[in-house]
Coordinates of C-alpha atoms in Angstrom, one line a residue:
Chain A
M246 CA -58.2 11.3 -224.2
Q247 CA -56.3 9.5 -226.8
H248 CA -53.1 9.0 -224.7
L249 CA -54.9 7.3 -221.7
R250 CA -56.2 3.8 -222.3
K251 CA -55.8 2.5 -218.7
I252 CA -55.8 4.6 -215.5
T253 CA -54.9 3.1 -212.2
V254 CA -56.0 4.5 -208.7
V255 CA -54.0 3.5 -205.8
G256 CA -56.1 4.1 -202.6
L257 CA -59.9 3.7 -202.8
G258 CA -61.2 6.4 -200.4
L259 CA -63.5 9.3 -201.1
L260 CA -61.1 11.0 -203.5
G261 CA -59.7 7.8 -205.2
G262 CA -63.1 6.1 -205.5
S263 CA -64.5 9.4 -206.9
V264 CA -61.8 9.6 -209.5
G265 CA -62.7 6.2 -210.7
L266 CA -66.4 7.1 -210.9
A267 CA -65.8 10.3 -212.6
V268 CA -63.5 8.6 -215.2
S269 CA -66.1 6.0 -216.0
Q270 CA -68.7 8.9 -216.4
M271 CA -66.5 11.4 -218.4
L272 CA -64.0 9.4 -220.3
S273 CA -65.7 6.7 -222.3
G274 CA -63.5 3.9 -223.3
V275 CA -60.9 4.4 -220.6
K276 CA -60.3 1.4 -218.5
T277 CA -60.0 1.9 -214.8
A278 CA -58.1 -0.2 -212.3
G279 CA -58.0 0.1 -208.5
F280 CA -55.8 -1.0 -205.4
S281 CA -56.5 -0.8 -201.8
H282 CA -54.5 -2.5 -199.1
R283 CA -57.6 -3.1 -197.0
P284 CA -59.8 -6.1 -197.9
S285 CA -63.0 -4.4 -196.6
T286 CA -62.4 -1.4 -198.9
R287 CA -61.7 -3.6 -201.9
S288 CA -64.9 -5.5 -201.4
K289 CA -66.9 -2.2 -200.9
A290 CA -65.2 -0.8 -204.1
R291 CA -66.2 -3.9 -206.1
R292 CA -69.8 -3.7 -204.9
L293 CA -69.9 0.0 -205.8
K294 CA -68.1 -0.6 -209.1
V295 CA -65.9 2.5 -208.5
V296 CA -63.4 1.1 -210.9
D297 CA -63.6 -1.6 -213.7
E298 CA -61.2 -3.9 -211.8
V299 CA -60.1 -4.0 -208.1
F300 CA -56.7 -5.6 -207.4
D301 CA -55.4 -7.3 -204.3
D302 CA -51.8 -6.7 -205.6
I303 CA -50.5 -3.2 -206.1
K304 CA -48.0 -4.2 -208.9
A305 CA -50.6 -6.0 -210.8
S306 CA -52.9 -3.1 -210.5
V307 CA -50.5 -0.5 -212.3
K308 CA -49.4 -3.0 -214.9
D309 CA -50.0 -1.4 -218.5
A310 CA -51.4 1.8 -216.8
D311 CA -50.9 5.0 -218.8
L312 CA -51.7 7.1 -215.7
V313 CA -51.3 6.1 -212.1
I314 CA -53.0 8.3 -209.4
L315 CA -52.0 8.0 -205.8
A316 CA -54.9 8.7 -203.5
T317 CA -53.6 7.4 -200.2
P318 CA -52.4 9.4 -197.1
I319 CA -49.3 11.4 -198.3
C320 CA -46.8 9.7 -196.1
N321 CA -47.4 6.4 -197.9
F322 CA -46.3 7.9 -201.2
E323 CA -42.6 7.2 -200.8
D324 CA -43.3 3.6 -200.2
T325 CA -45.8 3.3 -202.9
F326 CA -43.5 4.8 -205.5
R327 CA -40.8 2.2 -204.4
Q328 CA -43.4 -0.6 -204.7
I329 CA -44.7 0.2 -208.2
A330 CA -41.4 1.5 -209.6
D331 CA -40.5 -1.8 -211.4
A332 CA -44.0 -2.5 -212.6
L333 CA -44.7 0.7 -214.4
K334 CA -44.5 0.7 -218.2
P335 CA -42.0 3.1 -219.8
G336 CA -43.6 6.5 -220.3
C337 CA -46.1 6.0 -217.7
I338 CA -47.4 9.1 -216.0
V339 CA -47.7 9.2 -212.2
T340 CA -49.6 11.7 -210.3
D341 CA -51.5 12.0 -206.9
V342 CA -54.2 13.8 -205.2
G343 CA -52.2 14.9 -202.0
S344 CA -52.7 18.3 -200.3
T345 CA -48.9 19.1 -200.2
K346 CA -46.7 18.9 -203.2
L347 CA -43.0 19.5 -202.2
M348 CA -42.5 16.1 -200.4
P349 CA -44.3 14.2 -203.2
H350 CA -42.0 15.7 -205.8
H351 CA -38.9 14.9 -203.7
W352 CA -39.9 11.3 -203.3
A353 CA -41.0 10.8 -207.0
A354 CA -37.5 12.2 -208.1
K355 CA -35.8 9.8 -205.7
C356 CA -37.9 6.5 -206.2
L357 CA -39.5 6.5 -209.7
P358 CA -37.5 5.3 -212.8
K359 CA -36.2 8.0 -215.3
N360 CA -38.6 6.6 -218.0
V361 CA -41.7 7.4 -215.9
H362 CA -43.1 10.9 -215.5
Y363 CA -44.3 12.5 -212.3
V364 CA -46.6 15.5 -212.2
G365 CA -48.1 16.8 -208.9
S366 CA -51.9 17.3 -208.7
H367 CA -54.0 18.7 -205.9
P368 CA -57.8 18.9 -206.6
I369 CA -59.3 21.2 -204.2
T370 CA -62.4 19.2 -203.3
G371 CA -63.5 16.5 -200.8
S372 CA -65.6 16.8 -197.7
E373 CA -65.1 16.0 -194.1
Q374 CA -66.4 12.5 -194.9
R375 CA -64.1 9.6 -195.5
G376 CA -64.3 6.3 -197.1
V377 CA -65.3 4.8 -200.4
E378 CA -68.9 4.8 -199.6
F379 CA -69.0 8.6 -199.9
C380 CA -67.7 8.5 -203.6
R381 CA -69.4 10.8 -206.0
D382 CA -68.8 10.9 -209.8
D383 CA -69.3 14.8 -209.6
L384 CA -66.7 15.4 -206.8
F385 CA -64.3 17.2 -209.3
Y386 CA -67.0 19.1 -211.3
K387 CA -66.0 22.9 -211.2
A388 CA -63.5 22.2 -208.6
L389 CA -60.2 23.9 -208.8
C390 CA -57.2 21.5 -209.5
I391 CA -53.6 22.6 -209.0
L392 CA -50.8 21.0 -210.9
T393 CA -47.2 21.3 -209.9
S394 CA -44.2 21.1 -212.1
V395 CA -40.6 21.6 -211.5
K396 CA -37.8 22.5 -214.1
N397 CA -37.4 19.0 -215.4
T398 CA -41.1 18.0 -215.3
D399 CA -41.9 16.4 -218.7
K400 CA -44.0 18.9 -220.6
R401 CA -46.1 16.4 -222.7
S402 CA -47.0 14.6 -219.3
L403 CA -48.0 18.0 -217.6
R404 CA -50.2 18.7 -220.7
I405 CA -51.8 15.2 -220.5
V406 CA -52.4 15.5 -216.7
N407 CA -54.0 19.0 -217.4
Q408 CA -56.2 17.6 -220.0
F409 CA -57.3 14.7 -217.7
W410 CA -58.5 16.9 -214.9
S411 CA -60.0 19.3 -217.2
A412 CA -61.9 16.3 -218.8
L413 CA -63.3 15.6 -215.1
G414 CA -64.7 19.2 -215.0
C415 CA -61.8 20.8 -212.9
F416 CA -60.5 24.3 -213.5
V417 CA -56.6 23.7 -213.7
K418 CA -53.9 26.0 -212.5
V419 CA -50.2 25.0 -212.8
M420 CA -47.6 26.4 -210.2
S421 CA -44.3 25.2 -208.4
P422 CA -44.6 22.8 -205.4
A423 CA -43.0 25.5 -203.3
Q424 CA -45.6 28.0 -204.2
H425 CA -48.4 25.5 -203.8
D426 CA -47.3 24.5 -200.3
R427 CA -46.9 28.3 -199.2
I428 CA -50.3 29.2 -200.4
F429 CA -52.1 26.1 -199.0
A430 CA -50.5 26.3 -195.6
D431 CA -52.4 29.6 -195.4
V432 CA -55.7 28.9 -197.0
S433 CA -56.1 25.2 -195.8
H434 CA -53.6 23.8 -193.4
V435 CA -53.6 26.5 -190.9
P436 CA -57.5 26.9 -191.1
H437 CA -57.7 23.1 -190.4
I438 CA -55.4 23.4 -187.4
T439 CA -57.4 26.4 -186.2
A440 CA -60.7 24.5 -186.3
A441 CA -59.1 21.7 -184.3
A442 CA -57.6 24.2 -181.8
L443 CA -61.0 26.0 -181.4
V444 CA -62.8 22.6 -180.6
N445 CA -60.0 21.5 -178.2
A446 CA -60.0 24.9 -176.5
S447 CA -63.8 24.7 -175.7
D448 CA -65.6 22.9 -172.9
T449 CA -67.7 19.9 -174.0
E450 CA -70.7 20.9 -172.1
E451 CA -70.6 24.7 -173.1
M452 CA -70.1 23.7 -176.7
K453 CA -73.7 22.5 -176.7
F454 CA -74.7 26.3 -176.9
A455 CA -72.8 26.7 -180.0
G456 CA -74.7 28.3 -182.9
K457 CA -74.2 28.1 -186.7
G458 CA -71.3 30.3 -186.6
F459 CA -69.3 27.8 -184.4
M460 CA -70.5 24.8 -186.3
D461 CA -69.3 26.4 -189.7
S462 CA -66.0 27.6 -188.4
S463 CA -65.1 24.2 -186.8
R464 CA -66.5 22.0 -189.6
I465 CA -63.1 21.0 -191.1
A466 CA -62.0 19.7 -187.7
S467 CA -64.2 16.6 -188.5
G468 CA -61.9 15.7 -191.2
P469 CA -59.8 12.3 -191.0
A470 CA -57.0 12.7 -188.5
N471 CA -54.6 10.3 -190.2
I472 CA -54.9 12.1 -193.6
W473 CA -54.4 15.4 -192.0
A474 CA -51.5 14.4 -189.8
D475 CA -49.6 13.6 -193.0
V476 CA -50.5 16.9 -194.6
L477 CA -49.2 18.7 -191.5
M478 CA -46.1 16.5 -191.3
T479 CA -45.1 17.4 -194.9
N480 CA -45.4 21.1 -194.7
K481 CA -43.9 22.0 -191.5
D482 CA -42.1 25.4 -192.3
N483 CA -44.9 27.0 -193.9
I484 CA -47.5 25.9 -191.5
S485 CA -45.3 27.1 -188.5
R486 CA -44.9 30.5 -190.2
G487 CA -48.8 30.5 -190.9
I488 CA -49.5 29.8 -187.2
D489 CA -47.2 32.6 -186.1
R490 CA -49.0 35.1 -188.4
L491 CA -52.4 34.0 -187.2
T492 CA -51.3 34.2 -183.5
A493 CA -49.9 37.6 -184.2
Q494 CA -53.3 38.7 -185.6
L495 CA -55.1 37.2 -182.5
T496 CA -52.8 39.1 -180.3
K497 CA -53.4 42.3 -182.2
I498 CA -57.2 42.1 -181.6
K499 CA -56.8 40.9 -177.9
K500 CA -54.6 44.0 -177.1
A501 CA -57.3 46.2 -178.8
I502 CA -60.0 44.5 -176.7
R503 CA -58.0 44.6 -173.4
S504 CA -57.2 48.4 -173.9
G505 CA -60.8 49.2 -174.8
N506 CA -59.7 50.6 -178.4
R507 CA -63.1 50.4 -180.0
K508 CA -61.9 52.1 -183.1
K509 CA -59.0 49.7 -183.6
I510 CA -61.3 46.7 -183.0
E511 CA -63.8 47.9 -185.5
K512 CA -60.9 48.7 -188.0
L513 CA -59.5 45.1 -187.6
L514 CA -63.1 43.4 -188.0
D515 CA -63.8 45.7 -191.0
A516 CA -60.7 44.9 -192.8
A517 CA -61.4 41.1 -192.6
R518 CA -65.0 41.8 -193.6
E519 CA -63.9 43.9 -196.8
K520 CA -61.3 41.4 -197.7
R521 CA -63.7 38.3 -197.4
S522 CA -66.4 40.2 -199.2
T523 CA -64.0 40.9 -202.2
L524 CA -63.0 37.2 -202.0
V525 CA -66.8 36.1 -202.1
K526 CA -67.4 38.2 -205.2
Y527 CA -64.4 36.7 -206.9
K528 CA -65.7 33.3 -206.2
M529 CA -69.3 34.0 -207.2
N530 CA -68.1 35.5 -210.6
R531 CA -66.2 32.2 -211.2
K532 CA -69.3 30.3 -210.0
E533 CA -67.0 28.5 -207.6
L534 CA -69.5 29.0 -204.7
I535 CA -72.5 27.4 -206.4
Chain B
M148 CA -100.1 35.9 -174.9
Q149 CA -102.7 37.5 -172.6
H150 CA -100.0 39.8 -170.9
L151 CA -98.7 41.3 -174.1
R152 CA -100.9 43.7 -176.0
K153 CA -98.3 46.0 -177.4
I154 CA -94.7 45.1 -178.1
T155 CA -92.0 47.8 -179.2
V156 CA -88.9 47.0 -181.0
V157 CA -86.0 49.6 -180.6
G158 CA -83.6 49.1 -183.7
L159 CA -85.0 47.7 -186.9
G160 CA -82.2 45.7 -188.3
L161 CA -82.2 42.1 -189.2
L162 CA -82.9 40.8 -185.7
G163 CA -85.3 43.8 -184.8
G164 CA -87.2 43.6 -188.0
S165 CA -87.4 39.8 -187.7
V166 CA -88.9 40.0 -184.3
G167 CA -91.6 42.3 -185.6
L168 CA -92.4 39.9 -188.5
A169 CA -92.4 36.9 -186.2
V170 CA -94.7 38.6 -183.7
S171 CA -97.4 39.5 -186.5
Q172 CA -97.0 35.8 -187.7
M173 CA -97.2 34.0 -184.3
L174 CA -99.0 36.3 -181.8
S175 CA -102.2 37.5 -183.4
G176 CA -103.8 40.4 -181.7
V177 CA -100.5 41.8 -180.5
K178 CA -99.7 45.4 -181.7
T179 CA -96.3 46.0 -182.7
A180 CA -94.3 49.4 -182.8
G181 CA -90.9 50.1 -184.1
F182 CA -88.2 52.7 -183.8
S183 CA -85.1 53.4 -185.7
H184 CA -82.8 56.5 -185.6
R185 CA -82.2 56.2 -189.4
P186 CA -84.7 57.8 -191.6
S187 CA -83.8 55.2 -194.4
T188 CA -84.4 52.3 -192.1
R189 CA -87.6 53.7 -191.1
S190 CA -89.0 54.1 -194.7
K191 CA -87.8 50.6 -195.5
A192 CA -89.5 49.2 -192.5
R193 CA -92.7 51.0 -193.3
R194 CA -92.5 49.5 -196.9
L195 CA -91.9 46.1 -195.6
K196 CA -94.4 46.3 -192.8
V197 CA -92.1 44.9 -190.3
V198 CA -94.1 46.4 -187.5
D199 CA -97.6 47.9 -187.4
E200 CA -96.5 51.4 -186.8
V201 CA -92.8 53.0 -187.3
F202 CA -92.0 55.9 -185.0
D203 CA -89.6 58.7 -185.5
D204 CA -89.5 59.4 -181.8
I205 CA -88.1 56.8 -179.3
K206 CA -90.3 57.9 -176.4
A207 CA -93.5 57.8 -178.4
S208 CA -92.5 54.3 -179.8
V209 CA -92.5 52.8 -176.3
K210 CA -95.6 54.5 -174.8
D211 CA -98.1 51.9 -173.5
A212 CA -95.8 49.0 -174.5
D213 CA -96.0 45.8 -172.4
L214 CA -92.6 44.6 -173.7
V215 CA -89.8 46.7 -175.1
I216 CA -87.0 44.8 -177.0
L217 CA -83.7 46.6 -177.7
A218 CA -82.2 45.3 -181.0
T219 CA -79.5 48.0 -181.6
P220 CA -75.7 47.4 -181.2
I221 CA -75.1 46.7 -177.4
C222 CA -73.2 50.0 -176.6
N223 CA -76.2 51.9 -177.3
F224 CA -78.3 50.2 -174.6
E225 CA -77.1 52.5 -171.8
D226 CA -78.2 55.7 -173.7
T227 CA -81.5 53.9 -174.9
F228 CA -82.4 52.9 -171.3
R229 CA -82.0 56.6 -170.2
Q230 CA -84.0 57.8 -173.1
I231 CA -87.0 55.6 -172.7
A232 CA -86.9 55.4 -168.9
D233 CA -89.6 58.1 -168.2
A234 CA -91.7 57.0 -171.1
L235 CA -92.3 53.4 -169.9
K236 CA -95.5 52.6 -168.3
P237 CA -95.2 50.9 -164.8
G238 CA -94.8 47.1 -165.0
C239 CA -93.3 47.3 -168.6
I240 CA -90.9 44.5 -169.4
V241 CA -87.7 45.5 -171.1
T242 CA -85.4 43.0 -172.8
D243 CA -82.9 42.9 -175.7
V244 CA -81.3 40.6 -178.2
G245 CA -77.7 41.5 -177.5
S246 CA -74.8 38.9 -177.6
T247 CA -73.5 39.9 -174.2
K248 CA -75.4 40.1 -171.0
L249 CA -73.4 41.3 -168.1
M250 CA -73.2 44.9 -169.2
P251 CA -76.8 45.1 -170.3
H252 CA -77.9 43.9 -166.8
H253 CA -75.6 46.4 -165.3
W254 CA -76.9 49.4 -167.4
A255 CA -80.6 48.3 -166.8
A256 CA -80.1 48.2 -163.0
K257 CA -78.6 51.7 -163.3
C258 CA -80.9 53.5 -165.7
L259 CA -84.4 51.8 -165.7
P260 CA -86.9 52.8 -163.0
K261 CA -87.8 50.4 -160.3
N262 CA -91.4 49.7 -161.6
V263 CA -89.9 48.4 -164.8
H264 CA -88.5 44.9 -165.2
Y265 CA -85.5 44.0 -167.2
V266 CA -84.7 40.4 -168.4
G267 CA -81.8 39.7 -170.7
S268 CA -82.3 37.7 -173.9
H269 CA -80.0 36.3 -176.6
P270 CA -81.7 34.5 -179.3
I271 CA -78.7 32.4 -181.1
T272 CA -79.7 33.3 -184.7
G273 CA -79.0 35.8 -187.3
S274 CA -76.7 35.6 -190.4
E275 CA -73.6 37.5 -191.7
Q276 CA -76.2 39.8 -193.4
R277 CA -77.4 43.0 -192.0
G278 CA -80.2 45.4 -192.4
V279 CA -84.1 45.2 -192.3
E280 CA -84.2 44.0 -195.8
F281 CA -82.9 40.6 -194.7
C282 CA -85.7 40.2 -192.0
R283 CA -87.4 36.9 -192.0
D284 CA -90.5 35.9 -190.0
D285 CA -89.0 32.5 -189.2
L286 CA -85.6 33.7 -188.0
F287 CA -86.4 32.5 -184.4
Y288 CA -88.0 29.1 -185.4
K289 CA -86.1 26.4 -183.6
A290 CA -83.3 28.8 -182.5
L291 CA -82.0 28.5 -179.0
C292 CA -82.7 31.6 -177.0
I293 CA -80.8 32.2 -173.8
L294 CA -82.5 34.3 -171.1
T295 CA -80.5 35.8 -168.3
S296 CA -81.6 36.6 -164.8
V297 CA -80.0 37.8 -161.6
K298 CA -81.1 37.4 -157.9
N299 CA -83.6 40.3 -158.1
T300 CA -85.0 39.6 -161.6
D301 CA -88.9 39.8 -161.5
K302 CA -89.9 36.2 -161.6
R303 CA -93.3 36.9 -163.5
S304 CA -91.5 39.0 -166.2
L305 CA -89.0 36.2 -166.7
R306 CA -91.7 33.8 -167.2
I307 CA -93.5 36.1 -169.7
V308 CA -90.3 36.7 -171.6
N309 CA -89.8 32.9 -171.7
Q310 CA -93.5 32.5 -173.1
F311 CA -92.7 35.3 -175.5
W312 CA -89.7 33.6 -177.2
S313 CA -91.2 30.1 -177.0
A314 CA -94.2 31.5 -178.9
L315 CA -91.8 32.7 -181.6
G316 CA -90.5 29.0 -181.8
C317 CA -87.3 29.3 -179.7
F318 CA -86.0 26.7 -177.3
V319 CA -85.5 28.7 -174.1
K320 CA -82.7 28.2 -171.6
V321 CA -82.2 30.4 -168.5
M322 CA -78.8 31.2 -166.9
S323 CA -77.0 34.0 -165.1
P324 CA -75.3 36.7 -167.2
A325 CA -71.9 35.8 -165.9
Q326 CA -72.4 32.2 -167.1
H327 CA -73.8 33.4 -170.4
D328 CA -70.8 35.7 -171.2
R329 CA -68.3 33.0 -170.3
I330 CA -69.8 30.4 -172.6
F331 CA -70.5 32.7 -175.5
A332 CA -66.9 34.0 -175.4
D333 CA -65.8 30.5 -176.2
V334 CA -68.5 29.3 -178.6
S335 CA -69.2 32.6 -180.5
H336 CA -66.9 35.6 -179.7
V337 CA -63.5 34.1 -180.0
P338 CA -64.6 32.0 -183.1
H339 CA -65.6 35.4 -184.5
I340 CA -62.2 37.0 -183.8
T341 CA -60.5 33.9 -185.1
A342 CA -62.3 34.0 -188.5
A343 CA -61.3 37.7 -188.8
A344 CA -57.7 36.9 -187.8
L345 CA -57.6 34.1 -190.4
V346 CA -58.7 36.4 -193.1
N347 CA -56.3 39.2 -192.0
A348 CA -53.4 36.8 -191.9
S349 CA -53.9 35.6 -195.4
D350 CA -52.6 37.3 -198.7
T351 CA -55.3 38.7 -200.8
E352 CA -54.0 37.1 -204.0
E353 CA -53.3 33.6 -202.3
M354 CA -56.9 33.6 -200.7
K355 CA -58.3 33.1 -204.3
F356 CA -57.1 29.5 -204.1
A357 CA -59.3 28.9 -200.9
G358 CA -61.7 26.0 -200.9
K359 CA -64.8 25.2 -199.2
G360 CA -63.0 24.7 -195.9
F361 CA -61.6 28.2 -195.8
M362 CA -64.9 29.8 -196.9
D363 CA -66.8 28.0 -194.1
S364 CA -64.3 28.7 -191.4
S365 CA -64.1 32.3 -192.3
R366 CA -67.9 33.0 -193.0
I367 CA -68.6 34.7 -189.6
A368 CA -65.8 37.3 -190.6
S369 CA -68.4 38.8 -192.9
G370 CA -70.5 39.9 -189.9
P371 CA -71.1 43.7 -189.3
A372 CA -68.0 45.1 -187.7
N373 CA -69.8 47.9 -185.6
I374 CA -72.2 45.3 -183.9
W375 CA -69.4 42.9 -183.3
A376 CA -67.1 45.6 -182.0
D377 CA -69.7 46.1 -179.3
V378 CA -69.9 42.5 -178.5
L379 CA -66.2 42.3 -177.9
M380 CA -66.0 45.6 -176.0
T381 CA -68.5 44.4 -173.6
N382 CA -66.9 40.9 -172.8
K383 CA -63.3 41.8 -172.5
D384 CA -62.1 39.4 -169.6
N385 CA -63.8 36.3 -171.0
I386 CA -62.6 36.9 -174.5
S387 CA -59.0 37.6 -173.5
R388 CA -58.9 34.3 -171.5
G389 CA -60.6 32.5 -174.5
I390 CA -58.0 33.8 -176.9
D391 CA -55.2 32.8 -174.5
R392 CA -56.5 29.2 -174.5
L393 CA -56.9 29.0 -178.3
T394 CA -53.3 30.4 -178.7
A395 CA -52.1 27.7 -176.3
Q396 CA -53.7 25.0 -178.4
L397 CA -52.3 26.4 -181.7
T398 CA -48.9 26.5 -180.0
K399 CA -49.3 22.8 -178.9
I400 CA -50.1 21.8 -182.5
K401 CA -47.2 23.9 -183.9
K402 CA -44.8 22.3 -181.3
A403 CA -45.9 18.8 -182.4
I404 CA -45.6 19.8 -186.1
R405 CA -42.1 21.4 -185.7
S406 CA -40.7 18.4 -183.8
G407 CA -42.2 15.9 -186.3
N408 CA -44.3 14.1 -183.7
R409 CA -46.8 12.5 -185.9
K410 CA -48.5 10.6 -183.0
K411 CA -49.2 13.8 -181.0
I412 CA -50.5 15.7 -184.2
E413 CA -52.9 12.8 -184.8
K414 CA -53.9 12.6 -181.2
L415 CA -54.7 16.3 -181.2
L416 CA -56.6 16.2 -184.5
D417 CA -58.5 13.0 -183.4
A418 CA -59.5 14.6 -180.1
A419 CA -61.1 17.5 -181.9
R420 CA -62.8 15.2 -184.4
E421 CA -64.3 13.2 -181.7
K422 CA -65.3 16.0 -179.6
R423 CA -67.0 17.8 -182.6
S424 CA -68.7 14.5 -183.8
T425 CA -70.3 14.1 -180.2
L426 CA -71.5 17.7 -180.7
V427 CA -72.9 17.2 -184.2
K428 CA -74.8 14.1 -182.9
Y429 CA -76.2 16.1 -180.0
K430 CA -77.4 18.8 -182.4
M431 CA -78.9 16.5 -184.8
N432 CA -80.9 14.8 -182.1
R433 CA -82.4 18.2 -181.1
K434 CA -82.8 18.9 -184.8
E435 CA -80.9 22.1 -184.3
L436 CA -78.8 21.5 -187.5
I437 CA -81.7 21.1 -189.9

């Protein structure tokens, strides 16, 4: 990656730390810097050597960086853009790993100087674990990574960010932030809310009888609440519409059950089974489920 | 198991076939017989030797059996009880592996002769796979198995059925069919409906962007529709109430998102995370998640 000599990661949690490790592993010769506002995270990051240098000062961390990657909760992005704006070198590329993209694009356009180029990134990976101690250098290997661009996104920067994630092992796909946020409301944010709602709707004692099905379908509810609250806060309209569509489907099945319409129940369950089986085949063919 | 010399399994799918295999493995000296109404299943079951003898005739299959286990979709139980009633020997114990228990108890009381003893069983195991070809002799190992009894359930038969599932490696817990159906509406039937609703509410093309979270939370939607339609048909009231509680939780989160109440969103997500983390610890301690 001839264009990238120094990469700075702002936020050293599971994703940020893993970016640092993966860069050391896959991009030899590239210097990595990292910043965290938490002293305890900084000392863990130093001990685990997730980046070459850990900074206490955010401006110092991004100095001379060719690529800056924000890996904090999304609602910190606006502040972070403002804090680093003056310290970025001309031509620097800024991206992030946030799960929504419309608001980050909006904040970047508002807060970053004109000679700095923003591209949105969303690597579809992670786990319900949080913290630098769960970092892995292979977290991005064979993961899908969505890049988002708008009309005036710098084409060269988009190409470099694409090369960057590809070098970490990602499959890259480019779309608009609007399309991204609509799609991920349905396939990620609403399922997350649903998992939380399922758990909240269940009795603590009765849940002890849960089998593997419940454990799997509620797994994502164990994700960090503060990170997810930011995701939900920055994709309100799409999520609202997604919850409405889900509720309509639940009501449809409930009506079929209440009226004892076995044919209708079986038809609805079979439609879901067929649709998911097609999806599983697609994922298997792309080796995404291995 | 001195009281059981011959066990008959009616229905040779994933669960029925696995009961056969597990009995051969764990209860030496016990003879196993099996019935399936499908010729193709019978020939597969013979080839795979899931029971000692596969019968074409249901009455012949239960002759001299000390324990008969129904492992067909639940809505066949009433007919099956009627078909086998005359062929059962006095003192025979009848049980099943169905996921709801109120209706099976009701049908057993109505259709089985007085000198035959019914006990409900619900081993919490299985997979989204179906068919005798997915049978495993360890399917019940470390699984929870709920037994259901009512006021006039024969105590000796309950004890024998308890010993039987324990011998296959299950943790056994006894409760009333009413309690069972209320609990499993919440921890199994509503989650199943939710997984199907999530898939049905999503766009086929957009689903291709789904990550591990969506795949896990929708996994149970791949279960066999005919078996699940029977489960839902036989637990209408509990499921209706469960869907209402889930919808109320979804609406609560949606309202917090729409009004931009970050504190409330985080509180709801955190409550779910805490509750699930307590559950995971409980399951880990019991080695149920291994």
